[in-house]
Coordinates of N, CA and C in Angstrom, one line a residue:
M149 N 23.1 -7.5 35.5 CA 23.8 -6.4 34.7 C 22.8 -5.2 34.6
K150 N 23.3 -4.0 34.8 CA 22.5 -2.8 34.7 C 22.1 -2.5 33.3
R151 N 21.0 -1.8 33.1 CA 20.5 -1.5 31.8 C 21.6 -0.8 30.9
R152 N 22.3 0.2 31.6 CA 23.3 1.0 30.8 C 24.4 0.1 30.4
D153 N 24.9 -0.8 31.3 CA 26.0 -1.7 30.9 C 25.5 -2.7 29.8
F154 N 24.2 -3.2 29.9 CA 23.7 -4.1 28.8 C 23.7 -3.4 27.5
L155 N 23.2 -2.2 27.4 CA 23.1 -1.5 26.1 C 24.5 -1.2 25.6
T156 N 25.4 -0.9 26.4 CA 26.8 -0.6 26.0 C 27.4 -1.9 25.4
S157 N 27.2 -3.1 26.0 CA 27.8 -4.3 25.5 C 27.1 -4.7 24.2
V158 N 25.8 -4.5 24.1 CA 25.1 -4.8 22.8 C 25.7 -3.9 21.7
A159 N 25.8 -2.6 22.0 CA 26.4 -1.7 20.9 C 27.7 -2.1 20.5
I160 N 28.6 -2.5 21.4 CA 30.0 -2.9 21.1 C 29.9 -4.2 20.3
G161 N 29.1 -5.1 20.7 CA 29.0 -6.4 20.0 C 28.5 -6.2 18.6
A162 N 27.5 -5.3 18.4 CA 27.0 -5.1 17.0 C 28.0 -4.4 16.2
A163 N 28.8 -3.5 16.7 CA 29.8 -2.8 16.0 C 30.9 -3.8 15.6
A164 N 31.3 -4.7 16.5 CA 32.3 -5.6 16.2 C 31.8 -6.5 15.1
G165 N 30.5 -6.9 15.1 CA 30.0 -7.7 14.0 C 30.1 -7.0 12.7
S166 N 29.8 -5.7 12.7 CA 29.9 -4.9 11.4 C 31.4 -4.9 10.9
M167 N 32.3 -4.8 11.8 CA 33.7 -4.8 11.4 C 34.2 -6.1 10.8
V168 N 33.6 -7.2 11.3 CA 34.0 -8.5 10.8 C 33.5 -8.7 9.4
T169 N 32.4 -8.2 9.1 CA 31.8 -8.4 7.7 C 32.5 -7.5 6.7
I170 N 33.4 -6.6 7.1 CA 34.1 -5.8 6.1 C 35.6 -6.0 6.3
P171 N 36.2 -7.0 5.7 CA 37.6 -7.3 5.9 C 38.5 -6.1 5.5
G172 N 39.5 -5.9 6.3 CA 40.5 -4.9 6.0 C 40.1 -3.5 6.5
C173 N 39.0 -3.3 7.1 CA 38.5 -2.0 7.5 C 39.0 -1.7 9.0
L174 N 39.4 -0.5 9.2 CA 39.8 -0.1 10.5 C 39.0 1.1 11.0
P175 N 38.8 1.3 12.3 CA 38.0 2.4 12.8 C 38.4 3.8 12.3
H176 N 39.8 3.9 12.1 CA 40.2 5.3 11.7 C 40.0 5.7 10.3
E177 N 39.5 4.8 9.5 CA 39.3 5.1 8.0 C 38.0 5.9 7.9
K178 N 37.9 7.1 8.4 CA 36.7 7.9 8.4 C 36.4 8.5 7.1
E179 N 37.4 8.6 6.2 CA 37.2 9.3 4.9 C 36.5 8.4 3.9
K180 N 36.3 7.1 4.2 CA 35.7 6.2 3.3 C 34.2 6.0 3.7
N181 N 33.3 6.2 2.7 CA 31.9 5.9 3.0 C 31.6 4.5 3.2
G182 N 30.7 4.1 4.2 CA 30.4 2.8 4.4 C 31.4 2.0 5.3
Q183 N 32.3 2.8 6.0 CA 33.3 2.2 6.8 C 33.0 2.4 8.3
P184 N 33.6 1.6 9.2 CA 33.4 1.8 10.6 C 34.0 3.1 11.0
D185 N 33.3 3.9 11.9 CA 33.7 5.2 12.3 C 33.5 5.3 13.8
E186 N 34.1 6.2 14.5 CA 33.9 6.5 15.9 C 33.0 7.7 16.1
D187 N 32.0 7.6 17.0 CA 31.2 8.8 17.2 C 31.8 9.6 18.3
S188 N 31.1 10.7 18.8 CA 31.7 11.6 19.8 C 32.0 10.9 21.1
E189 N 31.4 9.8 21.4 CA 31.7 9.1 22.6 C 32.7 8.0 22.4
G190 N 33.3 7.9 21.3 CA 34.3 6.9 21.0 C 33.8 5.6 20.7
K191 N 32.5 5.4 20.5 CA 32.0 4.1 20.1 C 32.0 3.9 18.6
V192 N 32.2 2.7 18.2 CA 32.4 2.4 16.8 C 31.0 2.1 16.1
A193 N 30.8 2.7 15.0 CA 29.5 2.5 14.3 C 29.8 2.6 12.8
L194 N 28.9 2.1 12.0 CA 29.1 2.1 10.5 C 28.5 3.5 10.0
K195 N 29.4 4.3 9.4 CA 29.0 5.6 8.9 C 28.8 5.5 7.4
E196 N 27.7 6.0 6.9 CA 27.4 6.1 5.5 C 26.8 7.5 5.2
T197 N 27.0 7.9 4.0 CA 26.4 9.2 3.6 C 25.5 9.0 2.4
Y198 N 24.3 9.5 2.5 CA 23.3 9.4 1.5 C 22.8 10.8 1.0
S199 N 22.8 11.0 -0.2 CA 22.5 12.3 -0.8 C 21.2 12.2 -1.6
G200 N 20.6 13.4 -1.8 CA 19.4 13.4 -2.6 C 19.6 13.0 -4.1
S201 N 20.8 13.2 -4.6 CA 21.1 12.8 -6.0 C 21.0 11.3 -6.2
Q202 N 21.0 10.5 -5.1 CA 20.9 9.1 -5.2 C 19.5 8.6 -5.4
R203 N 18.5 9.4 -5.1 CA 17.2 9.0 -5.2 C 16.8 8.8 -6.7
V204 N 16.0 7.7 -6.9 CA 15.6 7.4 -8.2 C 14.2 8.0 -8.4
R205 N 14.2 9.2 -9.0 CA 12.9 10.0 -9.1 C 12.4 10.1 -10.5
S206 N 13.2 9.9 -11.5 CA 12.7 10.1 -12.9 C 13.5 9.2 -13.8
G207 N 12.9 9.1 -15.1 CA 13.6 8.3 -16.1 C 13.1 8.7 -17.4
I208 N 13.3 7.8 -18.4 CA 12.8 8.1 -19.8 C 11.5 7.4 -20.0
A209 N 10.5 8.1 -20.5 CA 9.2 7.6 -20.8 C 9.3 6.9 -22.2
L210 N 8.9 5.6 -22.2 CA 9.0 4.8 -23.4 C 7.6 4.5 -23.9
G211 N 7.3 4.7 -25.2 CA 6.0 4.5 -25.7 C 5.7 5.3 -26.9
G212 N 4.9 4.8 -27.8 CA 4.6 5.6 -29.0 C 3.7 6.8 -28.8
L213 N 3.8 7.7 -29.7 CA 3.0 8.9 -29.6 C 1.5 8.6 -29.5
G214 N 0.8 9.1 -28.4 CA -0.6 8.8 -28.2 C -0.9 7.4 -27.8
T215 N 0.1 6.6 -27.5 CA -0.2 5.2 -27.1 C 0.1 4.9 -25.6
G216 N 0.4 6.0 -24.8 CA 0.8 5.8 -23.4 C 2.2 5.5 -23.3
S217 N 2.7 5.3 -22.1 CA 4.1 5.1 -21.9 C 4.4 4.4 -20.5
I218 N 5.6 3.8 -20.4 CA 6.1 3.3 -19.2 C 7.5 4.0 -19.0
E219 N 7.9 4.2 -17.7 CA 9.1 5.0 -17.4 C 10.1 4.0 -16.9
L220 N 11.3 4.0 -17.6 CA 12.4 3.1 -17.1 C 13.4 4.0 -16.4
R221 N 13.6 3.8 -15.1 CA 14.5 4.6 -14.3 C 15.9 3.9 -14.1
K222 N 16.8 4.6 -13.5 CA 18.2 4.1 -13.5 C 18.4 3.0 -12.5
N223 N 17.4 2.5 -11.8 CA 17.5 1.3 -10.9 C 17.0 0.1 -11.7
G224 N 16.7 0.3 -13.0 CA 16.3 -0.9 -13.8 C 14.8 -1.2 -13.6
Q225 N 14.0 -0.5 -12.9 CA 12.6 -0.8 -12.7 C 11.7 0.1 -13.5
F226 N 10.5 -0.3 -13.8 CA 9.6 0.4 -14.6 C 8.5 1.0 -13.7
Y227 N 8.2 2.3 -14.0 CA 7.3 3.1 -13.2 C 6.3 3.8 -14.1
N228 N 5.2 4.3 -13.4 CA 4.2 5.1 -14.1 C 3.7 4.5 -15.4
W229 N 3.1 3.3 -15.2 CA 2.4 2.6 -16.3 C 1.2 3.4 -16.7
S230 N 1.1 3.8 -17.9 CA -0.1 4.5 -18.4 C -0.3 4.1 -19.8
I231 N -0.5 2.8 -20.0 CA -0.8 2.3 -21.4 C -2.2 1.8 -21.6
M232 N -3.1 2.1 -20.6 CA -4.5 1.7 -20.7 C -5.4 2.9 -20.7
N233 N -4.9 4.0 -21.1 CA -5.7 5.3 -21.1 C -6.1 5.6 -19.6
N234 N -5.3 5.2 -18.7 CA -5.7 5.3 -17.3 C -5.3 6.6 -16.6
Y235 N -5.9 6.9 -15.5 CA -5.6 8.0 -14.7 C -4.1 7.9 -14.2
P236 N -3.4 9.0 -14.1 CA -3.8 10.4 -14.2 C -3.5 11.0 -15.6
F237 N -2.9 10.3 -16.5 CA -2.6 10.9 -17.8 C -3.6 10.6 -18.9
G238 N -4.6 9.8 -18.5 CA -5.7 9.5 -19.5 C -7.1 9.7 -18.9
A239 N -8.1 9.4 -19.6 CA -9.4 9.6 -19.2 C -10.0 8.4 -18.5
G240 N -9.3 7.3 -18.5 CA -9.7 6.1 -17.8 C -9.6 6.0 -16.3
P241 N -9.9 4.9 -15.7 CA -9.9 4.8 -14.2 C -8.4 4.7 -13.7
V242 N -8.2 4.7 -12.4 CA -6.9 4.5 -11.8 C -6.5 3.1 -12.1
F243 N -5.2 3.0 -12.5 CA -4.7 1.6 -12.8 C -4.3 0.9 -11.5
T244 N -5.1 0.0 -11.1 CA -4.8 -0.9 -10.0 C -4.9 -2.3 -10.4
I245 N -4.0 -3.2 -9.9 CA -4.0 -4.6 -10.3 C -3.7 -5.4 -9.1
P246 N -4.5 -6.5 -8.8 CA -4.2 -7.3 -7.6 C -2.9 -8.0 -7.7
T247 N -2.2 -7.9 -6.6 CA -0.9 -8.6 -6.5 C -0.8 -9.4 -5.2
W248 N 0.1 -10.3 -5.2 CA 0.3 -11.2 -4.0 C 1.7 -11.6 -3.9
P249 N 2.3 -11.6 -2.6 CA 1.5 -11.3 -1.4 C 1.3 -9.8 -1.1
R250 N 2.4 -9.0 -0.9 CA 2.1 -7.6 -0.5 C 3.1 -6.7 -1.3
N251 N 3.6 -7.2 -2.4 CA 4.5 -6.3 -3.2 C 3.8 -5.2 -3.9
D252 N 4.5 -4.1 -4.1 CA 4.0 -3.0 -4.9 C 3.6 -3.5 -6.3
W253 N 2.4 -3.0 -6.8 CA 1.9 -3.5 -8.0 C 2.8 -3.2 -9.2
E254 N 3.6 -2.1 -9.1 CA 4.5 -1.8 -10.2 C 5.7 -2.7 -10.2
D255 N 6.1 -3.2 -9.0 CA 7.2 -4.1 -8.9 C 7.0 -5.4 -9.7
S256 N 5.7 -5.8 -9.8 CA 5.4 -7.1 -10.3 C 5.1 -7.1 -11.8
L257 N 5.0 -5.9 -12.4 CA 4.5 -5.9 -13.8 C 5.5 -6.3 -14.8
M258 N 6.8 -5.9 -14.7 CA 7.8 -6.3 -15.7 C 9.2 -6.2 -15.1
F259 N 10.0 -7.2 -15.4 CA 11.4 -7.2 -15.0 C 12.2 -8.2 -15.8
F260 N 13.5 -8.1 -15.8 CA 14.4 -9.0 -16.5 C 15.3 -9.6 -15.5
L261 N 15.7 -10.8 -15.8 CA 16.7 -11.5 -15.0 C 17.5 -12.5 -15.9
L262 N 18.6 -12.9 -15.3 CA 19.6 -13.8 -16.0 C 19.7 -15.1 -15.2
R263 N 19.7 -16.2 -16.0 CA 20.2 -17.4 -15.4 C 21.5 -17.8 -16.1
Y264 N 22.5 -18.0 -15.3 CA 23.8 -18.3 -16.0 C 24.5 -19.4 -15.2
Q265 N 25.3 -20.1 -15.9 CA 26.1 -21.2 -15.3 C 27.5 -21.2 -15.8
V266 N 28.5 -20.9 -15.0 CA 29.9 -21.0 -15.3 C 30.3 -22.5 -15.3
E267 N 31.1 -22.9 -16.3 CA 31.6 -24.2 -16.4 C 32.1 -24.7 -15.1
G268 N 31.6 -25.9 -14.6 CA 32.1 -26.5 -13.4 C 31.4 -25.9 -12.1
E269 N 30.5 -25.0 -12.2 CA 29.8 -24.4 -11.1 C 28.3 -24.5 -11.1
D270 N 27.7 -24.2 -10.0 CA 26.2 -24.3 -10.0 C 25.6 -23.1 -10.7
P271 N 24.4 -23.2 -11.2 CA 23.8 -22.1 -11.9 C 23.3 -21.0 -10.9
K272 N 23.3 -19.8 -11.4 CA 22.9 -18.7 -10.5 C 21.9 -17.8 -11.3
I273 N 21.1 -17.0 -10.6 CA 20.2 -16.1 -11.2 C 20.4 -14.7 -10.6
K274 N 20.4 -13.7 -11.5 CA 20.6 -12.3 -11.1 C 19.4 -11.5 -11.7
L275 N 18.8 -10.6 -10.9 CA 17.9 -9.7 -11.4 C 18.6 -8.4 -11.9
L276 N 18.1 -8.0 -13.1 CA 18.7 -6.8 -13.7 C 18.0 -5.6 -13.2
Q277 N 18.2 -5.3 -11.9 CA 17.6 -4.2 -11.3 C 18.2 -4.0 -9.9
I278 N 18.0 -2.8 -9.3 CA 18.4 -2.6 -7.9 C 17.2 -2.1 -7.2
N279 N 16.9 -2.7 -6.1 CA 15.7 -2.4 -5.4 C 15.9 -1.7 -4.1
D280 N 14.9 -0.8 -3.7 CA 15.0 -0.1 -2.5 C 14.3 -0.8 -1.3
G281 N 13.4 -1.8 -1.7 CA 12.6 -2.4 -0.7 C 12.8 -3.9 -0.7
L282 N 11.9 -4.7 -0.1 CA 12.0 -6.1 0.0 C 11.4 -6.8 -1.2
S283 N 10.6 -6.2 -1.9 CA 9.9 -6.8 -3.0 C 10.8 -6.7 -4.3
Q284 N 11.1 -7.8 -4.9 CA 12.0 -7.8 -6.0 C 11.5 -8.8 -7.0
G285 N 11.5 -8.5 -8.3 CA 11.1 -9.5 -9.3 C 9.7 -10.0 -9.1
G286 N 8.8 -9.1 -8.6 CA 7.4 -9.5 -8.5 C 7.1 -10.4 -7.3
M287 N 8.1 -10.6 -6.4 CA 7.9 -11.4 -5.2 C 8.3 -10.7 -4.0
D288 N 7.6 -11.0 -2.9 CA 7.9 -10.3 -1.6 C 8.9 -11.0 -0.8
S289 N 9.9 -10.2 -0.2 CA 10.9 -10.7 0.7 C 11.7 -11.8 0.1
I290 N 12.3 -11.6 -1.1 CA 13.0 -12.7 -1.7 C 14.3 -12.9 -1.0
E291 N 14.8 -11.9 -0.2 CA 16.0 -12.2 0.6 C 15.9 -13.3 1.5
Y292 N 14.6 -13.6 2.0 CA 14.4 -14.6 3.0 C 14.0 -15.9 2.3
Y293 N 13.2 -15.8 1.2 CA 12.7 -17.0 0.6 C 13.4 -17.5 -0.6
F294 N 14.0 -16.5 -1.3 CA 14.7 -16.9 -2.5 C 16.1 -16.2 -2.5
P295 N 17.0 -16.6 -1.6 CA 18.3 -15.9 -1.4 C 19.2 -16.1 -2.7
W296 N 18.9 -17.1 -3.5 CA 19.7 -17.4 -4.7 C 19.4 -16.5 -5.8
M297 N 18.3 -15.7 -5.7 CA 17.9 -14.7 -6.7 C 18.1 -13.3 -6.2
S298 N 19.3 -12.8 -6.5 CA 19.6 -11.5 -5.9 C 19.8 -10.5 -7.1
P299 N 19.6 -9.2 -6.8 CA 19.8 -8.2 -7.9 C 21.3 -7.9 -8.1
V300 N 21.6 -7.3 -9.2 CA 23.0 -6.9 -9.5 C 23.4 -5.8 -8.6
T301 N 24.7 -5.6 -8.5 CA 25.2 -4.6 -7.5 C 25.4 -3.2 -8.2
D302 N 25.6 -3.2 -9.5 CA 25.9 -1.9 -10.1 C 25.1 -1.7 -11.5
I303 N 24.6 -0.5 -11.7 CA 24.0 -0.2 -13.0 C 24.6 1.1 -13.5
E304 N 25.1 1.1 -14.7 CA 25.5 2.3 -15.4 C 24.4 2.8 -16.3
Y305 N 23.9 4.0 -16.1 CA 22.7 4.5 -16.8 C 23.0 5.7 -17.6
R306 N 22.4 5.7 -18.8 CA 22.5 6.8 -19.7 C 21.1 7.0 -20.4
G307 N 20.5 8.2 -20.2 CA 19.2 8.4 -20.8 C 19.2 9.6 -21.8
R308 N 18.8 9.3 -23.0 CA 18.7 10.3 -24.0 C 17.5 10.0 -24.9
F309 N 16.4 10.7 -24.7 CA 15.2 10.3 -25.4 C 15.4 10.2 -26.9
P310 N 14.9 9.1 -27.5 CA 14.0 8.1 -27.0 C 14.8 6.8 -26.6
F311 N 16.1 7.0 -26.2 CA 16.9 5.8 -25.9 C 17.2 5.8 -24.4
V312 N 17.3 4.6 -23.8 CA 17.8 4.3 -22.5 C 18.9 3.2 -22.6
N313 N 20.1 3.6 -22.2 CA 21.2 2.6 -22.3 C 21.7 2.3 -20.9
M314 N 21.7 1.0 -20.5 CA 22.1 0.6 -19.2 C 23.1 -0.5 -19.3
K315 N 24.1 -0.5 -18.3 CA 25.1 -1.6 -18.2 C 25.0 -2.2 -16.9
F316 N 24.7 -3.5 -16.8 CA 24.6 -4.2 -15.5 C 25.9 -5.0 -15.2
S317 N 26.3 -4.9 -14.0 CA 27.5 -5.6 -13.6 C 27.4 -6.1 -12.2
D318 N 28.2 -7.1 -11.9 CA 28.2 -7.7 -10.5 C 29.4 -8.5 -10.3
P319 N 30.1 -8.4 -9.2 CA 31.3 -9.2 -8.9 C 31.2 -10.7 -9.2
E320 N 30.0 -11.2 -9.0 CA 29.8 -12.6 -9.1 C 29.6 -13.0 -10.6
M321 N 29.3 -12.1 -11.5 CA 29.0 -12.4 -12.9 C 30.3 -12.3 -13.7
P322 N 30.7 -13.3 -14.4 CA 31.9 -13.2 -15.3 C 31.6 -12.6 -16.6
F323 N 30.7 -11.6 -16.6 CA 30.3 -10.9 -17.9 C 29.6 -9.7 -17.5
T324 N 29.4 -8.8 -18.4 CA 28.5 -7.6 -18.3 C 27.4 -7.7 -19.2
V325 N 26.3 -7.1 -18.9 CA 25.1 -7.1 -19.7 C 24.7 -5.6 -20.0
E326 N 24.5 -5.4 -21.3 CA 24.2 -4.0 -21.8 C 22.8 -4.1 -22.4
L327 N 22.0 -3.1 -22.1 CA 20.6 -3.0 -22.6 C 20.4 -1.6 -23.3
E328 N 19.8 -1.7 -24.5 CA 19.4 -0.5 -25.2 C 17.9 -0.6 -25.3
A329 N 17.2 0.2 -24.7 CA 15.7 0.3 -24.7 C 15.3 1.5 -25.5
F330 N 14.4 1.4 -26.4 CA 13.9 2.6 -27.1 C 12.6 2.4 -27.8
T331 N 12.0 3.5 -28.1 CA 10.7 3.5 -28.8 C 10.9 4.2 -30.2
P332 N 10.3 3.7 -31.3 CA 10.5 4.4 -32.5 C 10.0 5.8 -32.4
F333 N 10.9 6.7 -32.7 CA 10.5 8.2 -32.7 C 11.2 8.8 -33.9
I334 N 10.5 9.1 -34.9 CA 11.0 9.6 -36.2 C 10.4 11.0 -36.4
P335 N 11.2 12.1 -36.4 CA 10.6 13.4 -36.7 C 9.8 13.4 -38.0
H336 N 8.6 14.0 -38.0 CA 7.8 14.2 -39.1 C 7.2 12.9 -39.7
D337 N 7.3 11.8 -38.9 CA 6.7 10.6 -39.3 C 5.8 10.1 -38.2
V338 N 4.6 10.6 -38.2 CA 3.6 10.3 -37.1 C 3.2 8.8 -37.1
K339 N 3.1 8.2 -38.3 CA 2.7 6.8 -38.3 C 3.6 5.9 -37.6
N340 N 4.9 5.9 -37.9 CA 5.9 5.0 -37.3 C 6.3 5.5 -35.9
S341 N 6.0 6.7 -35.6 CA 6.3 7.2 -34.2 C 5.2 6.9 -33.3
S342 N 4.1 6.4 -33.8 CA 2.9 6.0 -33.0 C 2.8 4.5 -32.7
L343 N 3.8 3.8 -33.0 CA 3.8 2.3 -32.8 C 3.7 2.1 -31.3
P344 N 2.7 1.3 -30.8 CA 2.6 1.0 -29.4 C 3.5 -0.1 -28.9
G345 N 4.8 0.2 -28.8 CA 5.7 -0.8 -28.4 C 7.0 -0.3 -28.0
V346 N 7.8 -1.1 -27.3 CA 9.2 -0.7 -26.8 C 10.1 -1.9 -27.2
Y347 N 11.3 -1.5 -27.7 CA 12.3 -2.5 -28.1 C 13.3 -2.6 -27.0
F348 N 13.8 -3.8 -26.7 CA 14.8 -4.1 -25.7 C 15.9 -4.9 -26.4
N349 N 17.0 -4.3 -26.6 CA 18.2 -5.0 -27.2 C 19.2 -5.3 -26.1
F350 N 19.6 -6.5 -25.9 CA 20.6 -6.9 -24.9 C 21.9 -7.4 -25.6
R351 N 23.0 -7.1 -24.9 CA 24.3 -7.6 -25.4 C 25.1 -8.1 -24.1
V352 N 25.6 -9.3 -24.2 CA 26.3 -9.9 -23.1 C 27.8 -10.0 -23.5
T353 N 28.7 -9.5 -22.7 CA 30.1 -9.5 -23.0 C 30.9 -10.2 -21.9
A354 N 31.6 -11.2 -22.2 CA 32.3 -12.0 -21.3 C 33.5 -11.2 -20.7
T355 N 33.8 -11.4 -19.4 CA 34.9 -10.8 -18.7 C 35.7 -11.8 -18.0
G356 N 35.3 -13.1 -17.9 CA 36.0 -14.1 -17.3 C 36.8 -15.0 -18.2
D357 N 37.4 -16.0 -17.7 CA 38.2 -16.9 -18.5 C 37.6 -18.3 -18.6
K358 N 36.4 -18.5 -18.1 CA 35.7 -19.8 -18.2 C 34.4 -19.6 -19.1
P359 N 34.1 -20.7 -19.8 CA 32.8 -20.6 -20.6 C 31.6 -20.5 -19.6
A360 N 30.6 -19.8 -20.1 CA 29.4 -19.7 -19.3 C 28.2 -19.7 -20.2
D361 N 27.2 -20.5 -19.7 CA 25.9 -20.6 -20.4 C 24.9 -19.5 -19.8
V362 N 24.5 -18.6 -20.7 CA 23.7 -17.5 -20.2 C 22.3 -17.5 -20.8
M363 N 21.3 -17.4 -20.0 CA 19.9 -17.3 -20.5 C 19.2 -16.1 -20.0
L364 N 18.7 -15.3 -20.9 CA 18.0 -14.0 -20.5 C 16.5 -14.3 -20.4
L365 N 15.9 -13.9 -19.2 CA 14.5 -14.1 -19.0 C 13.8 -12.8 -18.8
G366 N 12.7 -12.6 -19.5 CA 11.9 -11.5 -19.3 C 10.5 -11.8 -18.8
S367 N 10.0 -11.1 -17.8 CA 8.7 -11.4 -17.3 C 7.8 -10.2 -17.3
M368 N 6.6 -10.3 -17.8 CA 5.6 -9.2 -17.8 C 4.3 -9.7 -17.4
R369 N 3.6 -9.0 -16.5 CA 2.3 -9.4 -16.0 C 1.3 -9.3 -17.2
N370 N 0.4 -10.3 -17.3 CA -0.6 -10.3 -18.3 C -1.6 -9.2 -17.9
L371 N -1.7 -8.2 -18.7 CA -2.6 -7.0 -18.4 C -3.9 -7.0 -19.1
V372 N -4.2 -8.2 -19.7 CA -5.6 -8.3 -20.4 C -6.6 -8.2 -19.3
S373 N -7.6 -7.3 -19.5 CA -8.7 -7.1 -18.6 C -8.2 -6.9 -17.1
Y374 N -7.2 -6.0 -17.0 CA -6.5 -5.7 -15.7 C -7.5 -5.2 -14.7
D375 N -8.6 -4.5 -15.1 CA -9.5 -3.9 -14.2 C -10.6 -4.9 -13.7
N376 N -10.5 -6.1 -14.1 CA -11.5 -7.1 -13.7 C -10.8 -7.9 -12.6
H377 N -11.1 -7.6 -11.3 CA -10.5 -8.2 -10.2 C -11.1 -9.6 -9.8
E378 N -12.1 -10.0 -10.6 CA -12.8 -11.2 -10.3 C -12.4 -12.4 -11.2
K379 N -11.5 -12.0 -12.2 CA -11.1 -13.0 -13.2 C -9.7 -12.8 -13.6
Y380 N -8.9 -13.9 -13.6 CA -7.5 -13.8 -14.0 C -7.3 -14.5 -15.4
F381 N -6.5 -13.9 -16.2 CA -6.1 -14.5 -17.5 C -4.7 -15.1 -17.4
T382 N -4.5 -16.3 -17.9 CA -3.2 -16.9 -17.9 C -2.7 -17.1 -19.3
S383 N -1.4 -17.4 -19.3 CA -0.6 -17.6 -20.6 C -0.1 -19.0 -20.7
F384 N 0.3 -19.4 -21.8 CA 0.8 -20.8 -22.1 C 2.2 -20.7 -22.6
L385 N 3.0 -21.6 -22.2 CA 4.4 -21.6 -22.6 C 4.5 -22.2 -24.0
K386 N 5.2 -21.4 -24.9 CA 5.5 -21.9 -26.3 C 7.0 -21.9 -26.5
E387 N 7.4 -22.7 -27.4 CA 8.8 -22.9 -27.7 C 9.1 -22.8 -29.2
E388 N 10.0 -21.9 -29.5 CA 10.5 -21.8 -30.9 C 12.0 -22.1 -30.9
K389 N 12.6 -22.1 -32.1 CA 14.0 -22.3 -32.2 C 14.8 -21.2 -31.5
G390 N 15.5 -21.6 -30.5 CA 16.4 -20.7 -29.8 C 15.8 -19.9 -28.7
F391 N 14.5 -20.0 -28.4 CA 13.9 -19.2 -27.3 C 12.5 -19.8 -27.0
K392 N 12.1 -19.5 -25.8 CA 10.8 -19.9 -25.2 C 10.0 -18.6 -24.8
Y393 N 8.7 -18.7 -24.8 CA 7.9 -17.5 -24.4 C 6.5 -18.0 -24.0
Y394 N 5.8 -17.1 -23.3 CA 4.4 -17.3 -22.9 C 3.5 -16.5 -23.8
D395 N 2.4 -17.1 -24.2 CA 1.5 -16.4 -25.0 C 0.1 -16.6 -24.5

């Protein structure tokens, strides 16, 4: 087989595979984003449109006055950690923390996920975030090693300082999850507006007709002595009535 014929057959085979994974799609549906389309040579390919407005470039900074902040963006991830008086917003050194295997250090610092089990079905886990790369939930390449732990498909985001309101949904979940994240910010009240903390209020609303057991999990990297790369500090699991936590 000639090289040109081989490349043509590969392109047709790949396009056919794309069409199979999208039931009900036809090549002439050009007006729909993410649908098979024909190029100038009549070959079928998957056409998508990406705009600059879809980039996750900013969010609401959460943190007390003078205590540093973390930025919660519309993809559910936390960015720009500056709670250790660290560079570039403070006088301290650059904030670097060892991670493993190769995930971005910000990806591993904090995230939320859900473990839920619908009556009569196997339990599932969903990350309350949407990721641009392979590192999710503090682990590298979870699509290959942890396929059962996938992120939600949709996030509705509303930001109004000092509040961030997010609504997480996914076709697989028989419920929606709403998050209200905020930092105490009271005009003319410096004392209470300087509390070094962030509140996360969650609400789960059922949308299915079967009972489901839902457990909310929050994970945050232990940042004690973060700049000491020769020593790691660990936490211990504790259990109270109605919840468990590491201390």
